[in-house]
Coordinates of C-alpha atoms and ligand atoms in Angstrom, one line a residue:
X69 CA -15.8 17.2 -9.8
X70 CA -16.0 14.4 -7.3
X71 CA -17.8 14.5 -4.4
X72 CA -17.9 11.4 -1.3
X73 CA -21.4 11.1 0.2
X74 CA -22.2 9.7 3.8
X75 CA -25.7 8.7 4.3
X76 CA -27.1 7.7 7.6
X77 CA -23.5 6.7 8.9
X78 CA -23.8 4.4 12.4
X79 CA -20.4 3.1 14.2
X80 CA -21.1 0.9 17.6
X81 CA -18.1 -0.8 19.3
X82 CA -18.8 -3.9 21.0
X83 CA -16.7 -4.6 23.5
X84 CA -16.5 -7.7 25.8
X85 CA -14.6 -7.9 29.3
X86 CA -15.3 -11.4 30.7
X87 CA -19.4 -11.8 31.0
X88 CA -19.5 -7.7 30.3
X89 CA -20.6 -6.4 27.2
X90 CA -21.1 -3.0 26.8
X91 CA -21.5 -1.8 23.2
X92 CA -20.0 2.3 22.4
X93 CA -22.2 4.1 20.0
X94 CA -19.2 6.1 18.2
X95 CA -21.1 7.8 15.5
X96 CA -25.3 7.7 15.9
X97 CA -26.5 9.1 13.0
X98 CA -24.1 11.1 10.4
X99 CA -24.8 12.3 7.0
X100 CA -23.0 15.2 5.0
X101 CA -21.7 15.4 1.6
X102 CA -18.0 16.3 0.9
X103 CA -17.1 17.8 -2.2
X104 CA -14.4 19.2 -4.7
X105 CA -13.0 22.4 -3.8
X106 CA -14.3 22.9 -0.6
X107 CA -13.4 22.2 3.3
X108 CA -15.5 21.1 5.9
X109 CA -14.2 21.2 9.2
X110 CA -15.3 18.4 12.1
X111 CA -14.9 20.0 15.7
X112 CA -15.9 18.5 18.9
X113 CA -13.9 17.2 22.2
X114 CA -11.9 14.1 22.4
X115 CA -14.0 10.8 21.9
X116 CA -17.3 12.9 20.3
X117 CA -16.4 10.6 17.1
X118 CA -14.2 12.1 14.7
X119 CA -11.4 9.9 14.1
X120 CA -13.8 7.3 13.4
X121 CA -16.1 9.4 11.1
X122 CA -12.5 9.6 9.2
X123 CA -11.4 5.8 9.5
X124 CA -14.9 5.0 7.9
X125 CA -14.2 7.3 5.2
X126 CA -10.7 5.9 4.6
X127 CA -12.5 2.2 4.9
X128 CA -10.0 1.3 7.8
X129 CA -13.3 1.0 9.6
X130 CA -16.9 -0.6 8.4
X131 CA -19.9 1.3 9.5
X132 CA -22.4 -0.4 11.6
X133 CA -25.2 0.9 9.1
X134 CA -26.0 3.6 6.6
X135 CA -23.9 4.3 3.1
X136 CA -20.9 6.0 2.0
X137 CA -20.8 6.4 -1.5
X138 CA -18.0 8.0 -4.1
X139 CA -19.4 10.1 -7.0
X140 CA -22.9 7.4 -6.2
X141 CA -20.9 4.6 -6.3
X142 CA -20.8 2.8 -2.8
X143 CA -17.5 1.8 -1.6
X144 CA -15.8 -1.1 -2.6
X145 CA -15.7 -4.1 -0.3
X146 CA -12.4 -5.2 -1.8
X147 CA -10.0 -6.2 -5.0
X148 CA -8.9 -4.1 -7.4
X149 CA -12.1 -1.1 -7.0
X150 CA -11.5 -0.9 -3.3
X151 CA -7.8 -0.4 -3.8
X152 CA -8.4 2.1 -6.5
X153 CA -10.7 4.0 -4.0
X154 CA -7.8 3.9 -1.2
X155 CA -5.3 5.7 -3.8
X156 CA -8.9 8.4 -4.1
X157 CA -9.2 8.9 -0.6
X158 CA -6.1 9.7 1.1
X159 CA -5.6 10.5 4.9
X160 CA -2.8 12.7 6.9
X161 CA -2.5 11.6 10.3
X162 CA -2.0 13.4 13.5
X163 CA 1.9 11.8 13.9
X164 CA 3.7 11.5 11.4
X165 CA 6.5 10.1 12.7
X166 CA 3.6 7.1 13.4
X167 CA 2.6 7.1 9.7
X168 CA 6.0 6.9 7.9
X169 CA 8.4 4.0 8.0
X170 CA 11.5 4.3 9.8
X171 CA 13.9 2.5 7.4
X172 CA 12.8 3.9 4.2
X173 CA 14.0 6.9 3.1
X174 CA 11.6 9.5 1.7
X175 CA 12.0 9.2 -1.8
X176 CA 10.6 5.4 -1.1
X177 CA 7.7 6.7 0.8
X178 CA 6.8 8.8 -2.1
X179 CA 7.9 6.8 -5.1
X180 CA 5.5 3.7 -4.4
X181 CA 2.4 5.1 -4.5
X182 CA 3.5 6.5 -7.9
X183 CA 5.0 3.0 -8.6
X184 CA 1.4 1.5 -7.6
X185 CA -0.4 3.5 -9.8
X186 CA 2.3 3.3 -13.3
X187 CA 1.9 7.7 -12.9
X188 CA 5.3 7.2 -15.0
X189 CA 7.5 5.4 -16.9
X190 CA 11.4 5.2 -16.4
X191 CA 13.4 5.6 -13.1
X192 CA 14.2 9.5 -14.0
X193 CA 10.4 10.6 -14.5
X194 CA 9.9 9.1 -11.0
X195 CA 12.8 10.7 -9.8
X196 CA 11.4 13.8 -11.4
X197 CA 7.6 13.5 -10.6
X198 CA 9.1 13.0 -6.4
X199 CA 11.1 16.5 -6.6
X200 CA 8.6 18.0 -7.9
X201 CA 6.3 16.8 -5.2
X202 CA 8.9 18.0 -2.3
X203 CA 9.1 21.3 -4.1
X204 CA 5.1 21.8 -3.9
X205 CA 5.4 21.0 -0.5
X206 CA 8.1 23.6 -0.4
X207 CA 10.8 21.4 1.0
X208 CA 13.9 22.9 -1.5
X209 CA 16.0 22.0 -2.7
X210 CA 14.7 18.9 -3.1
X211 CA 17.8 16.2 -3.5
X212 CA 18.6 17.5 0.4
X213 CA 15.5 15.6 1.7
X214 CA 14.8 12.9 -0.8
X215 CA 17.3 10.7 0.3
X216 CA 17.3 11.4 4.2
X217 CA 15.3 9.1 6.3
X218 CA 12.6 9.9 8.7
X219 CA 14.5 10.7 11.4
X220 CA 16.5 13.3 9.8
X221 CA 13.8 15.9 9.2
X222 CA 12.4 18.1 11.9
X223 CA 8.6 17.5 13.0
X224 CA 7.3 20.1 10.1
X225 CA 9.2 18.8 7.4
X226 CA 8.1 15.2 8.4
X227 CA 4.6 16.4 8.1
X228 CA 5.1 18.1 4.7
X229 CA 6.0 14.7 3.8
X230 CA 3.3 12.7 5.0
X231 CA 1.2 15.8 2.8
X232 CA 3.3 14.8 0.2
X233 CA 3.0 10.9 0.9
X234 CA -1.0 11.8 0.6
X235 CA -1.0 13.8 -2.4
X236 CA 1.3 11.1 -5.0
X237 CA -1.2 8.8 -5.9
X238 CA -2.9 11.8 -6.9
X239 CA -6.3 11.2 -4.9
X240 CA -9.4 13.2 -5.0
X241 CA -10.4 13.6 -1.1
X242 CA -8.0 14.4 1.4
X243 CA -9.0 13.5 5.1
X244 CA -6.8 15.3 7.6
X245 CA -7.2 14.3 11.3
X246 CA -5.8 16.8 13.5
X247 CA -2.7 17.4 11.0
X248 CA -1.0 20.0 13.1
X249 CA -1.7 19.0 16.7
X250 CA 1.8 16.8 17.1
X251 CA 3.6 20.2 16.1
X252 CA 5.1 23.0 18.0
X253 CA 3.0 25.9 17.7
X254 CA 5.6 28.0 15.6
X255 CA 5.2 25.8 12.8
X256 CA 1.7 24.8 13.0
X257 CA 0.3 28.1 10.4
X258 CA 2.9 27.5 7.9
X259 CA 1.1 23.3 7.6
X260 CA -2.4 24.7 7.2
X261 CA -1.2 27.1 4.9
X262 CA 0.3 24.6 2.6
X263 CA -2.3 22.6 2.9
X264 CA -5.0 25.4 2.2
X265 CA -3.1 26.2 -0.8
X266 CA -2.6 22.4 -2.5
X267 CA -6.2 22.1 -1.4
X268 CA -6.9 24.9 -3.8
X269 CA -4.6 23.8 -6.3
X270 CA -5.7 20.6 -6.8
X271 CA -9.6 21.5 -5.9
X272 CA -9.6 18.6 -3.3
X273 CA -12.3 17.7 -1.6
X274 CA -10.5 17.9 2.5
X275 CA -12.3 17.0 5.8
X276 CA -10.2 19.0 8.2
X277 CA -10.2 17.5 11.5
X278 CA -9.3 20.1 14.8
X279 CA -10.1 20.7 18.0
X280 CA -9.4 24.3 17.3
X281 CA -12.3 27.0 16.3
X282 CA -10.2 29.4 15.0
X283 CA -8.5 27.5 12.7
X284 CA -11.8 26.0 11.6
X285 CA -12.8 28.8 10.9
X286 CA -9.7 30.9 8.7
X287 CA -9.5 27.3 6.7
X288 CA -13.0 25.9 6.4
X289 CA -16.0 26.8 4.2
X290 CA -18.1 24.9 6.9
X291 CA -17.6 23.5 10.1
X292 CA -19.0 20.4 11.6
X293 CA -20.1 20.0 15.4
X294 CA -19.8 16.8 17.1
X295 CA -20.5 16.2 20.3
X296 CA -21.0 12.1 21.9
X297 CA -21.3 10.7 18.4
X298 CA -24.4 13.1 16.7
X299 CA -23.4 15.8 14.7
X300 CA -25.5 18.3 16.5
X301 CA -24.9 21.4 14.0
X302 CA -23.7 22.2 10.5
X303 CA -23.5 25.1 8.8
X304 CA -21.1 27.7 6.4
X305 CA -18.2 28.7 9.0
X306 CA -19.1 32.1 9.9
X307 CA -22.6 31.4 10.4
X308 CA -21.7 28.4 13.3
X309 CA -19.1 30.8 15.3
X310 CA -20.9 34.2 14.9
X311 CA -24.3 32.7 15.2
X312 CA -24.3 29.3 17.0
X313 CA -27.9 27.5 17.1
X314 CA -26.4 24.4 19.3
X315 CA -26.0 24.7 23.2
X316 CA -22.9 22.8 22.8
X317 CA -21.4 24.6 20.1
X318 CA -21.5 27.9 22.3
X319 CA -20.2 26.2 25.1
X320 CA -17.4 25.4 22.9
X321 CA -16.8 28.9 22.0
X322 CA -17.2 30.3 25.5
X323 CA -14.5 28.1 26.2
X324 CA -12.2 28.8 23.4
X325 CA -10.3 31.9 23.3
X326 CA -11.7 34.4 20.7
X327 CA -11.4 32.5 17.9
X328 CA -10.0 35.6 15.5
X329 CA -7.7 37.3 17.9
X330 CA -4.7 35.0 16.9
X331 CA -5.4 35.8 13.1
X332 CA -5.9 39.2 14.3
X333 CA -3.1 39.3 15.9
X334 CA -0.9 37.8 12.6
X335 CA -2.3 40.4 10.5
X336 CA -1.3 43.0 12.8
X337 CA 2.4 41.7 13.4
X338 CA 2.7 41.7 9.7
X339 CA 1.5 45.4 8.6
Ligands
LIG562 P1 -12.4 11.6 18.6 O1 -11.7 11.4 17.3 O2 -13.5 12.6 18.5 O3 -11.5 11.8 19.7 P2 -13.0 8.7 18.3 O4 -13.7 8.6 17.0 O5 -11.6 8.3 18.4 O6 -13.2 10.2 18.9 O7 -13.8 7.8 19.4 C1 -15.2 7.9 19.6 C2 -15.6 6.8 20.6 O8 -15.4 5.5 20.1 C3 -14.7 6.9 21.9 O9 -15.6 6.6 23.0 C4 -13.7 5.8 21.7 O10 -13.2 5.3 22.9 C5 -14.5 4.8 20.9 N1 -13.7 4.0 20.0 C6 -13.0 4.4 18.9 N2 -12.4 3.4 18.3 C7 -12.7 2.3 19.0 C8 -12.3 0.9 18.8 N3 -11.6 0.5 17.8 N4 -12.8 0.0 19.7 C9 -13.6 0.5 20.8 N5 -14.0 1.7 20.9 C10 -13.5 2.7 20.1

């Protein structure tokens, strides 16, 4: 079991322009507990603060004030505990085409993080421990893709690897920051699914960042509400979008389109 604890979390941006300095509080005043097994999603609009409650998990950004601790330990400020807490707490971008490097080919992308962490010992259990990766993120038969670069794989399947990517160095919390909003719609079910299901697999702890109630909801055992920085409610997912407490939160839902009728619609399509 391994849970990630933030306590009090504060980001302000200060930002000069000439004499002007104007400071942004990002994130006022966060606390929540993620642990293993379980999914928490973080909703709100665009600039409310939850890419950088995510970069502050993922120590790409420092919080102002308050603690974020691993299983009680607080994170490393560097050498060898902070890079073991990077391979714990891995992060799937919105793009991947952004997060994976054009001239490598994907078994490289997926190999060093092995590689970093000695998960094996001769070139063939590498080779092995990669395939077997690609399968679980069902991108078969594996020796098509492995050697192809970024380029040659369609949106999806670059975003199964940048799951993949995540998942080698074997962490225990997986952040995902709007994972599905870069891909056509078509394929966007099939990338939460696979992710629902490794996230049960593995029992990973998974802040799942979205815009989008409904699929808060179908993939979340809570959901998160931000709005201008505060997290202004919290509670198990069914509970926020059948009963919200928060003006804000129903605002949200009044303007979202009924949050089941797409699964609704799935279900029927497919009985
Ligand atoms: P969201 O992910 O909900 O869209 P963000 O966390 O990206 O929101 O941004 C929250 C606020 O912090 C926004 O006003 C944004 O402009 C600001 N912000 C984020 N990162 C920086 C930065 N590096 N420098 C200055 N302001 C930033």
């Amino acid at each position: 079991m391994s849970e990630i604890k933030l306590d009090h979390i504060v980001k302000d941006f200060d930002l000069r322009n000439g004499l002007k300095h104007t400071t942004i509080h990002a994130v006022k005043d966060a606390s929540f507990t993620l642990e293993s097994g379980k999914t928490i999603a973080l909703v709100g609009e665009s600039g409310s603060g939850k890419s950088t409650i995510a970069r502050m998990i993922t120590c790409l950004e420092t919080p102002t004030s308050g603690t974020i601790t691993l299983d009680g330990k607080p994170v490393p400020r560097g050498g060898r505990a902070l890079h073991q807490y990077r391979h714990n707490v891995q992060m799937v971008f919105q793009d991947p085409f952004a997060s994976l490097n054009p001239y490598h080919n994907i078994y490289h992308h997926l190999v060093r993080p092995m590689k970093i962490n000695h998960l094996a010992k001769t070139e063939e259990e590498y080779e092995e421990r990669v395939m077997k990766l690609l399968e679980r993120v069902e991108l078969s038969p594996a020796k098509d893709f492995m050697w192809r670069r970024p380029h040659e794989l369609s949106g999806g399947q670059r975003q199964r690897v940048a799951i993949a990517r995540a998942l080698a160095p074997q962490p225990k919390i997986l952040i995902a920051d709007e994972p599905v909003s870069m891909l056509d719609v078509s394929l966007r079910l099939g990338v939460l699914n696979l992710l629902a299901r490794i996230q049960q697999e593995e029992q990973l702890a998974m802040l799942y960042i979205t815009h989008d109630l409904a699929t808060a909801r179908h993939f979340s055992d809570e959901i998160m509400v931000m709005y201008h920085g505060d997290i202004v409610e919290h509670g198990p997912s069914d509970e926020v979008i059948l009963h919200p407490k928060n003006e804000y939160t129903k605002k949200l839902l009044g303007a979202a389109p009924d949050p089941d009728a797409f699964f609704r619609a799935k279900r029927d399509h497919n009985a």
